[in-house]
Tab-separated table of C-alpha atoms and ligand atoms in Angstrom:
chain	number	residue	atom	x	y	z
A	1	MET	CA	23.317	-6.289	6.303
A	2	LYS	CA	20.003	-7.628	7.508
A	3	VAL	CA	16.840	-7.349	5.411
A	4	LEU	CA	13.284	-8.557	5.826
A	5	ALA	CA	12.444	-10.495	2.666
A	6	TYR	CA	9.144	-11.798	1.286
A	7	ARG	CA	9.363	-15.567	0.832
A	8	GLY	CA	5.764	-16.416	-0.041
A	9	PRO	CA	2.314	-15.925	1.501
A	10	GLY	CA	2.619	-15.398	5.240
A	11	VAL	CA	6.422	-15.662	5.253
A	12	LEU	CA	8.736	-12.721	5.906
A	13	GLU	CA	12.271	-13.763	6.712
A	14	LEU	CA	15.276	-11.970	8.110
A	15	GLU	CA	18.159	-12.556	5.730
A	16	ASP	CA	21.769	-11.477	5.335
A	17	ARG	CA	22.618	-9.606	2.152
A	18	PRO	CA	25.763	-7.828	1.052
A	19	GLN	CA	25.702	-4.150	1.939
A	20	PRO	CA	25.107	-2.097	-1.244
A	21	HIS	CA	27.615	0.461	-2.559
A	22	VAL	CA	27.047	3.270	-5.034
A	23	ARG	CA	27.904	3.571	-8.680
A	24	ASP	CA	27.612	6.850	-10.557
A	25	GLY	CA	24.306	8.661	-9.951
A	26	GLU	CA	23.262	6.411	-7.086
A	27	VAL	CA	22.849	6.992	-3.361
A	28	VAL	CA	22.993	4.568	-0.430
A	29	VAL	CA	21.091	5.495	2.707
A	30	HIS	CA	21.103	3.997	6.149
A	31	VAL	CA	17.429	3.363	6.870
A	32	ASP	CA	16.417	5.195	10.055
A	33	ALA	CA	12.722	4.311	9.943
A	34	CYS	CA	10.216	2.580	7.700
A	35	GLY	CA	6.481	2.466	8.390
A	36	ILE	CA	4.411	-0.708	8.063
A	37	CYS	CA	1.398	0.107	5.929
A	38	GLY	CA	-1.723	-1.782	4.888
A	39	THR	CA	-0.020	-2.448	1.565
A	40	ASP	CA	2.815	-4.218	3.386
A	41	LEU	CA	0.313	-6.401	5.239
A	42	ARG	CA	-1.241	-7.304	1.898
A	43	ILE	CA	2.212	-8.083	0.493
A	44	ALA	CA	3.052	-10.249	3.518
A	45	ALA	CA	-0.214	-12.147	3.146
A	46	GLY	CA	0.533	-12.886	-0.504
A	47	GLY	CA	-2.241	-10.637	-1.812
A	48	HIS	CA	-0.215	-8.077	-3.755
A	49	ARG	CA	-0.069	-8.415	-7.521
A	50	ALA	CA	3.479	-6.998	-7.773
A	51	TYR	CA	4.741	-9.721	-5.441
A	52	ALA	CA	3.213	-12.657	-7.291
A	53	ASN	CA	6.645	-13.797	-8.527
A	54	ALA	CA	8.815	-11.746	-6.235
A	55	LEU	CA	10.258	-14.216	-3.770
A	56	GLY	CA	13.067	-12.491	-1.912
A	57	ARG	CA	11.941	-8.923	-2.563
A	58	VAL	CA	12.135	-6.565	0.398
A	59	PRO	CA	9.002	-4.498	1.119
A	60	GLY	CA	8.927	-1.060	2.787
A	61	HIS	CA	7.984	2.219	1.062
A	62	GLU	CA	7.569	4.736	3.916
A	63	ILE	CA	11.219	5.632	4.212
A	64	SER	CA	13.412	7.988	6.164
A	65	GLY	CA	17.157	7.636	6.401
A	66	THR	CA	20.589	9.168	6.500
A	67	VAL	CA	22.769	9.387	3.404
A	68	LEU	CA	25.796	7.130	3.641
A	69	GLU	CA	27.352	7.121	0.140
A	70	VAL	CA	26.839	9.358	-2.878
A	71	GLY	CA	27.890	8.416	-6.410
A	72	GLY	CA	29.168	11.606	-8.027
A	73	ASP	CA	28.092	15.214	-7.793
A	74	LEU	CA	24.490	15.039	-6.574
A	75	GLU	CA	22.231	17.262	-4.521
A	76	VAL	CA	22.729	15.269	-1.322
A	77	ALA	CA	25.833	14.574	0.730
A	78	ALA	CA	26.857	11.899	3.223
A	79	GLY	CA	25.277	12.622	6.601
A	80	ASP	CA	22.187	14.365	5.192
A	81	ARG	CA	18.915	13.251	6.673
A	82	VAL	CA	16.411	12.441	3.955
A	83	PHE	CA	12.937	11.226	3.203
A	84	VAL	CA	12.694	9.028	0.110
A	85	ALA	CA	9.571	9.361	-2.021
A	86	PRO	CA	8.999	5.786	-3.200
A	87	ASN	CA	7.263	6.213	-6.565
A	88	TYR	CA	8.985	7.088	-9.806
A	89	GLY	CA	7.892	6.849	-13.403
A	90	CYS	CA	9.266	6.029	-16.837
A	91	GLY	CA	9.958	9.744	-17.292
A	92	HIS	CA	8.436	10.173	-20.751
A	93	CYS	CA	4.785	9.027	-20.869
A	94	ARG	CA	1.920	11.522	-20.693
A	95	ALA	CA	1.450	11.048	-16.929
A	96	CYS	CA	5.160	11.562	-16.250
A	97	ARG	CA	5.324	14.654	-18.471
A	98	ARG	CA	2.487	16.066	-16.350
A	99	ARG	CA	4.384	15.159	-13.185
A	100	ARG	CA	1.768	12.604	-12.199
A	101	VAL	CA	4.164	9.698	-11.743
A	102	ASN	CA	1.594	7.911	-9.622
A	103	LEU	CA	-0.386	7.371	-12.852
A	104	CYS	CA	2.550	6.227	-14.998
A	105	PRO	CA	1.638	2.849	-16.550
A	106	ASP	CA	5.209	1.741	-15.849
A	107	MET	CA	5.448	3.232	-12.401
A	108	ARG	CA	8.225	1.794	-10.304
A	109	ALA	CA	8.150	1.962	-6.528
A	110	LEU	CA	10.555	1.085	-3.757
A	111	GLY	CA	9.140	-1.728	-1.682
A	112	ILE	CA	6.592	-2.607	-4.368
A	113	THR	CA	8.253	-3.311	-7.717
A	114	GLU	CA	11.787	-3.362	-6.272
A	115	ASP	CA	13.549	-3.739	-2.934
A	116	GLY	CA	12.380	-1.356	-0.228
A	117	ALA	CA	13.409	-0.246	3.216
A	118	PHE	CA	12.826	-3.040	5.714
A	119	ALA	CA	16.603	-3.278	5.610
A	120	GLU	CA	19.622	-1.686	7.227
A	121	TYR	CA	20.736	-0.002	4.011
A	122	LEU	CA	18.931	0.908	0.828
A	123	LEU	CA	20.400	1.527	-2.611
A	124	LEU	CA	18.638	4.343	-4.460
A	125	GLY	CA	19.027	3.871	-8.204
A	126	ARG	CA	20.046	6.448	-10.755
A	127	ASP	CA	16.540	7.059	-12.225
A	128	LEU	CA	14.940	7.523	-8.815
A	129	VAL	CA	17.671	9.918	-7.700
A	130	ALA	CA	17.547	11.830	-11.011
A	131	GLN	CA	13.776	12.281	-10.695
A	132	GLY	CA	14.245	14.115	-7.404
A	133	ASN	CA	12.809	11.485	-5.050
A	134	VAL	CA	15.430	12.064	-2.345
A	135	LEU	CA	14.094	14.927	-0.232
A	136	LEU	CA	16.209	16.696	2.365
A	137	VAL	CA	14.772	16.849	5.867
A	138	GLY	CA	15.410	20.107	7.669
A	139	GLY	CA	15.414	20.352	11.446
A	140	GLU	CA	15.465	17.619	14.018
A	141	ALA	CA	12.268	15.755	13.151
A	142	ASP	CA	11.840	12.229	14.520
A	143	PRO	CA	12.740	9.716	11.752
A	144	GLY	CA	9.559	7.714	12.436
A	145	ALA	CA	7.425	10.815	12.008
A	146	VAL	CA	9.321	11.693	8.816
A	147	ALA	CA	8.725	8.229	7.312
A	148	LEU	CA	4.996	8.907	7.595
A	149	ALA	CA	5.295	11.747	5.087
A	150	GLU	CA	4.368	9.078	2.516
A	151	PRO	CA	0.887	8.232	3.851
A	152	LEU	CA	0.403	11.912	4.682
A	153	ALA	CA	1.212	12.797	1.061
A	154	CYS	CA	-1.440	10.325	-0.123
A	155	ALA	CA	-4.001	11.844	2.254
A	156	LEU	CA	-3.020	15.341	1.191
A	157	ARG	CA	-3.815	14.531	-2.422
A	158	GLY	CA	-7.265	13.301	-1.370
A	159	SER	CA	-7.884	16.436	0.655
A	160	GLN	CA	-6.737	18.661	-2.195
A	161	ALA	CA	-8.942	16.812	-4.690
A	162	CYS	CA	-11.894	17.814	-2.497
A	163	GLY	CA	-10.704	21.402	-2.080
A	164	THR	CA	-11.407	21.180	1.644
A	165	GLY	CA	-11.532	24.706	3.058
A	166	ALA	CA	-12.606	27.041	5.818
A	167	GLY	CA	-15.886	26.209	7.514
A	168	ASP	CA	-16.469	22.946	5.637
A	169	VAL	CA	-18.356	20.107	7.274
A	170	VAL	CA	-16.193	17.043	6.590
A	171	LEU	CA	-17.079	13.381	6.991
A	172	VAL	CA	-14.279	10.803	7.133
A	173	TYR	CA	-15.039	7.096	6.866
A	174	GLY	CA	-12.421	5.076	8.700
A	175	ALA	CA	-10.194	5.979	11.660
A	176	GLY	CA	-7.171	3.928	10.678
A	177	PRO	CA	-3.840	5.748	10.305
A	178	VAL	CA	-4.813	7.365	7.017
A	179	GLY	CA	-8.324	8.262	8.170
A	180	LEU	CA	-6.790	10.068	11.136
A	181	LEU	CA	-4.408	11.923	8.830
A	182	HIS	CA	-7.445	13.004	6.806
A	183	VAL	CA	-9.014	14.326	10.012
A	184	ALA	CA	-5.867	16.306	10.849
A	185	LEU	CA	-5.643	17.720	7.318
A	186	ALA	CA	-9.314	18.740	7.346
A	187	ARG	CA	-8.767	20.718	10.543
A	188	LEU	CA	-5.603	22.228	9.146
A	189	ALA	CA	-7.588	23.358	6.079
A	190	GLY	CA	-10.020	25.122	8.400
A	191	ALA	CA	-12.931	22.671	8.435
A	192	GLY	CA	-15.650	23.739	10.864
A	193	ALA	CA	-16.695	20.210	11.783
A	194	VAL	CA	-15.114	16.822	11.195
A	195	VAL	CA	-17.323	13.790	11.731
A	196	VAL	CA	-15.660	10.383	11.806
A	197	CYS	CA	-17.411	7.098	11.118
A	198	GLU	CA	-15.574	4.063	12.509
A	199	PRO	CA	-16.849	0.771	13.956
A	200	ASN	CA	-13.849	0.133	16.261
A	201	PRO	CA	-14.462	2.037	19.552
A	202	GLN	CA	-10.757	2.561	20.410
A	203	ARG	CA	-10.002	3.944	16.974
A	204	ARG	CA	-13.131	6.073	17.098
A	205	GLN	CA	-12.053	7.691	20.370
A	206	ARG	CA	-8.579	8.242	18.989
A	207	ALA	CA	-10.010	10.477	16.258
A	208	TYR	CA	-10.699	13.224	18.819
A	209	GLY	CA	-6.961	13.622	19.358
A	210	PHE	CA	-6.555	14.463	15.661
A	211	GLY	CA	-9.321	17.059	15.657
A	212	ALA	CA	-12.584	15.171	15.087
A	213	THR	CA	-15.573	17.114	16.419
A	214	SER	CA	-17.804	14.055	16.639
A	215	VAL	CA	-17.407	10.330	16.135
A	216	VAL	CA	-20.092	7.877	15.115
A	217	GLU	CA	-20.352	4.132	14.898
A	218	ALA	CA	-21.353	2.948	11.427
A	219	ASN	CA	-24.993	4.049	11.354
A	220	VAL	CA	-26.421	6.236	8.630
A	221	ASP	CA	-29.077	7.934	10.791
A	222	ALA	CA	-26.551	8.868	13.467
A	223	LEU	CA	-24.253	10.198	10.766
A	224	ARG	CA	-27.042	12.283	9.269
A	225	GLU	CA	-27.745	13.788	12.654
A	226	ALA	CA	-24.079	14.543	13.318
A	227	LEU	CA	-23.705	16.256	9.945
A	228	GLY	CA	-26.744	18.472	10.344
A	229	PRO	CA	-29.456	19.366	7.841
A	230	ASP	CA	-27.145	20.520	5.046
A	231	GLY	CA	-25.088	17.326	4.946
A	232	ALA	CA	-21.366	17.148	4.353
A	233	ASP	CA	-19.353	19.531	2.181
A	234	VAL	CA	-16.644	16.899	1.890
A	235	VAL	CA	-16.764	13.122	2.324
A	236	VAL	CA	-13.539	11.084	2.357
A	237	VAL	CA	-13.969	7.330	2.188
A	238	ALA	CA	-10.764	6.046	3.793
A	239	ALA	CA	-12.123	2.562	4.437
A	240	PRO	CA	-12.298	-0.211	1.822
A	241	VAL	CA	-16.055	-0.570	2.189
A	242	ALA	CA	-18.515	-0.454	-0.717
A	243	SER	CA	-21.474	0.578	1.438
A	244	ALA	CA	-19.495	3.614	2.608
A	245	GLN	CA	-19.047	4.669	-1.024
A	246	ARG	CA	-22.808	4.447	-1.535
A	247	GLU	CA	-23.523	6.328	1.682
A	248	ALA	CA	-20.988	9.014	0.804
A	249	LEU	CA	-23.175	10.115	-2.098
A	250	GLU	CA	-26.233	10.206	0.172
A	251	LEU	CA	-24.592	12.133	2.993
A	252	ALA	CA	-22.861	14.701	0.819
A	253	GLY	CA	-24.854	17.925	0.688
A	254	SER	CA	-25.567	19.961	-2.424
A	255	GLY	CA	-22.324	20.921	-4.129
A	256	GLY	CA	-20.464	18.369	-2.013
A	257	ARG	CA	-17.118	16.820	-2.920
A	258	VAL	CA	-16.405	13.156	-2.400
A	259	ASN	CA	-13.071	11.325	-2.438
A	260	PHE	CA	-12.867	7.566	-2.860
A	261	PHE	CA	-9.532	7.352	-1.107
A	262	ALA	CA	-9.445	3.655	-0.261
A	263	GLY	CA	-9.477	1.056	-3.001
A	264	LEU	CA	-11.866	-1.870	-2.654
A	265	PRO	CA	-10.761	-5.507	-2.749
A	266	ARG	CA	-10.045	-6.366	-6.383
A	267	ASP	CA	-13.015	-8.713	-6.968
A	268	PHE	CA	-15.508	-6.549	-5.093
A	269	SER	CA	-15.121	-3.154	-6.679
A	270	ALA	CA	-18.211	-3.214	-8.922
A	271	VAL	CA	-20.555	-1.114	-6.780
A	272	GLU	CA	-24.041	0.116	-7.586
A	273	LEU	CA	-24.253	3.865	-6.951
A	274	GLU	CA	-27.260	6.195	-7.042
A	275	THR	CA	-25.951	8.472	-9.780
A	276	ASN	CA	-28.913	10.843	-9.603
A	277	LEU	CA	-27.400	12.022	-6.336
A	278	VAL	CA	-24.340	13.120	-8.300
A	279	HIS	CA	-26.539	14.796	-10.895
A	280	TYR	CA	-29.098	16.611	-8.740
A	281	LYS	CA	-26.691	17.648	-5.988
A	282	GLU	CA	-23.911	18.536	-8.446
A	283	LEU	CA	-21.496	16.383	-6.514
A	284	VAL	CA	-17.863	16.164	-7.501
A	285	VAL	CA	-16.702	12.582	-7.044
A	286	THR	CA	-12.951	12.090	-7.071
A	287	GLY	CA	-10.451	9.301	-6.632
A	288	THR	CA	-6.822	9.592	-5.633
A	289	THR	CA	-4.090	7.013	-5.387
A	290	ALA	CA	-0.518	6.996	-4.101
A	291	SER	CA	1.786	9.984	-3.893
A	292	THR	CA	4.035	12.154	-6.035
A	293	ASN	CA	7.303	13.895	-5.176
A	294	GLU	CA	5.481	17.219	-4.908
A	295	SER	CA	2.905	15.876	-2.458
A	296	CYS	CA	5.654	14.181	-0.439
A	297	ARG	CA	7.592	17.454	-0.227
A	298	GLU	CA	4.474	19.257	0.969
A	299	ALA	CA	3.686	16.535	3.522
A	300	LEU	CA	7.260	16.518	4.776
A	301	ASP	CA	7.178	20.284	5.294
A	302	LEU	CA	3.956	19.943	7.333
A	303	ILE	CA	5.595	17.341	9.559
A	304	VAL	CA	8.873	19.221	10.056
A	305	ALA	CA	6.951	22.423	10.839
A	306	GLY	CA	4.918	20.526	13.445
A	307	ARG	CA	1.620	21.257	11.682
A	308	VAL	CA	0.625	17.584	11.414
A	309	CYS	CA	1.804	15.308	14.196
A	310	THR	CA	2.375	11.990	12.455
A	311	ALA	CA	4.345	10.765	15.511
A	312	ALA	CA	1.039	10.605	17.403
A	313	LEU	CA	0.041	7.681	15.165
A	314	ILE	CA	3.028	5.549	16.116
A	315	ASP	CA	2.121	3.005	18.811
A	316	LEU	CA	5.032	0.636	18.311
A	317	ARG	CA	8.635	1.019	17.217
A	318	SER	CA	10.570	-2.119	16.451
A	319	ASP	CA	14.090	-2.991	15.375
A	320	LEU	CA	14.652	-5.145	12.296
A	321	ALA	CA	15.166	-8.360	14.297
A	322	SER	CA	11.688	-7.967	15.814
A	323	ALA	CA	10.084	-6.877	12.551
A	324	PRO	CA	8.131	-10.143	12.009
A	325	ALA	CA	6.478	-9.621	15.420
A	326	ALA	CA	5.902	-5.979	14.523
A	327	PHE	CA	4.037	-7.144	11.421
A	328	ASP	CA	1.861	-9.373	13.625
A	329	ALA	CA	1.088	-6.404	15.870
A	330	ALA	CA	0.187	-4.258	12.859
A	331	ARG	CA	-2.052	-7.023	11.529
A	332	SER	CA	-3.887	-7.366	14.854
A	333	GLY	CA	-5.270	-3.833	14.442
A	334	GLU	CA	-4.673	-3.169	18.132
A	335	VAL	CA	-1.900	-0.721	17.379
A	336	MET	CA	-2.385	2.202	15.040
A	337	LYS	CA	0.921	2.595	13.237
A	338	VAL	CA	4.042	0.484	13.532
A	339	VAL	CA	7.456	1.753	12.479
A	340	VAL	CA	10.563	-0.366	12.003
A	341	GLN	CA	13.790	1.411	12.957
A	342	PRO	CA	16.708	-0.744	11.752
B	401	ZN	ZN1	1.984	2.994	2.551
B	402	ZN	ZN1	5.649	7.346	-17.189
């Protein structure tokens, strides 16, 4: 089978590997679609810690596929269409016992700590299968749209951390793929207004299609005006920008909830914040990272039910042979979301 392997900074190579087969407790899927995410671009560029000594590892963690082989009596059968939640934990630490595998200190993840889905076939190991990461897809959903249940699950956790609800005024920093998913989720939660701050004019315009009520170039006065006198009930910072984190505390109204969704570059994450804004406005400042099986299930159900249209993010679909070019397109920022369909 063909895979796309990491061979050092800037080098992704198509390679031939033996097709995997199951042993007891394992599952092999044919990969139908795998999304290229910002994390994959960082991996490809050589900037991901987990890939420091991982020459030959295959990235890809936004995965939908069809079951090909099943090792033993499991909950899936050959021919089932599935979404694979990429993160799984050690199973016994405090985070895992609380079903927060995304916080497990020994978290393992397809496409990050082990081979992922930029490949024709993917072997799902015993622990991952046993932890319930293989989720059945009902209906006829587009495999590309299904793969995006992973970023949607991440966004969902951010939205839930803020308790976004009916009538809320929501501000989203960043109109990349995940920012747009935040916009869609805010509308789905009943937000009255969703203001989007994004410097790129094409991306800014795109936000209207996902339910933004106004879009603003990065400018704090224009944002203040768009939000109105009471400020934002919810601010999601889905852009890796320190100044946006500072502004979020200013633009949140009294009782506002803030989510630092995007991480900052490793050496630039010490940010000075006006903490009296947290104190006097009784702000709730949250952070969320990655996804869990539960959030993936919820995201998948939203996609299959047609309540969030992740397919609308996909500007380019590529086969595996053209995947290196697809990575270049994703890196250019001119396309929103790129999906590889081996
Ligand atoms: Zn991702
Ligand atoms: Zn654990």
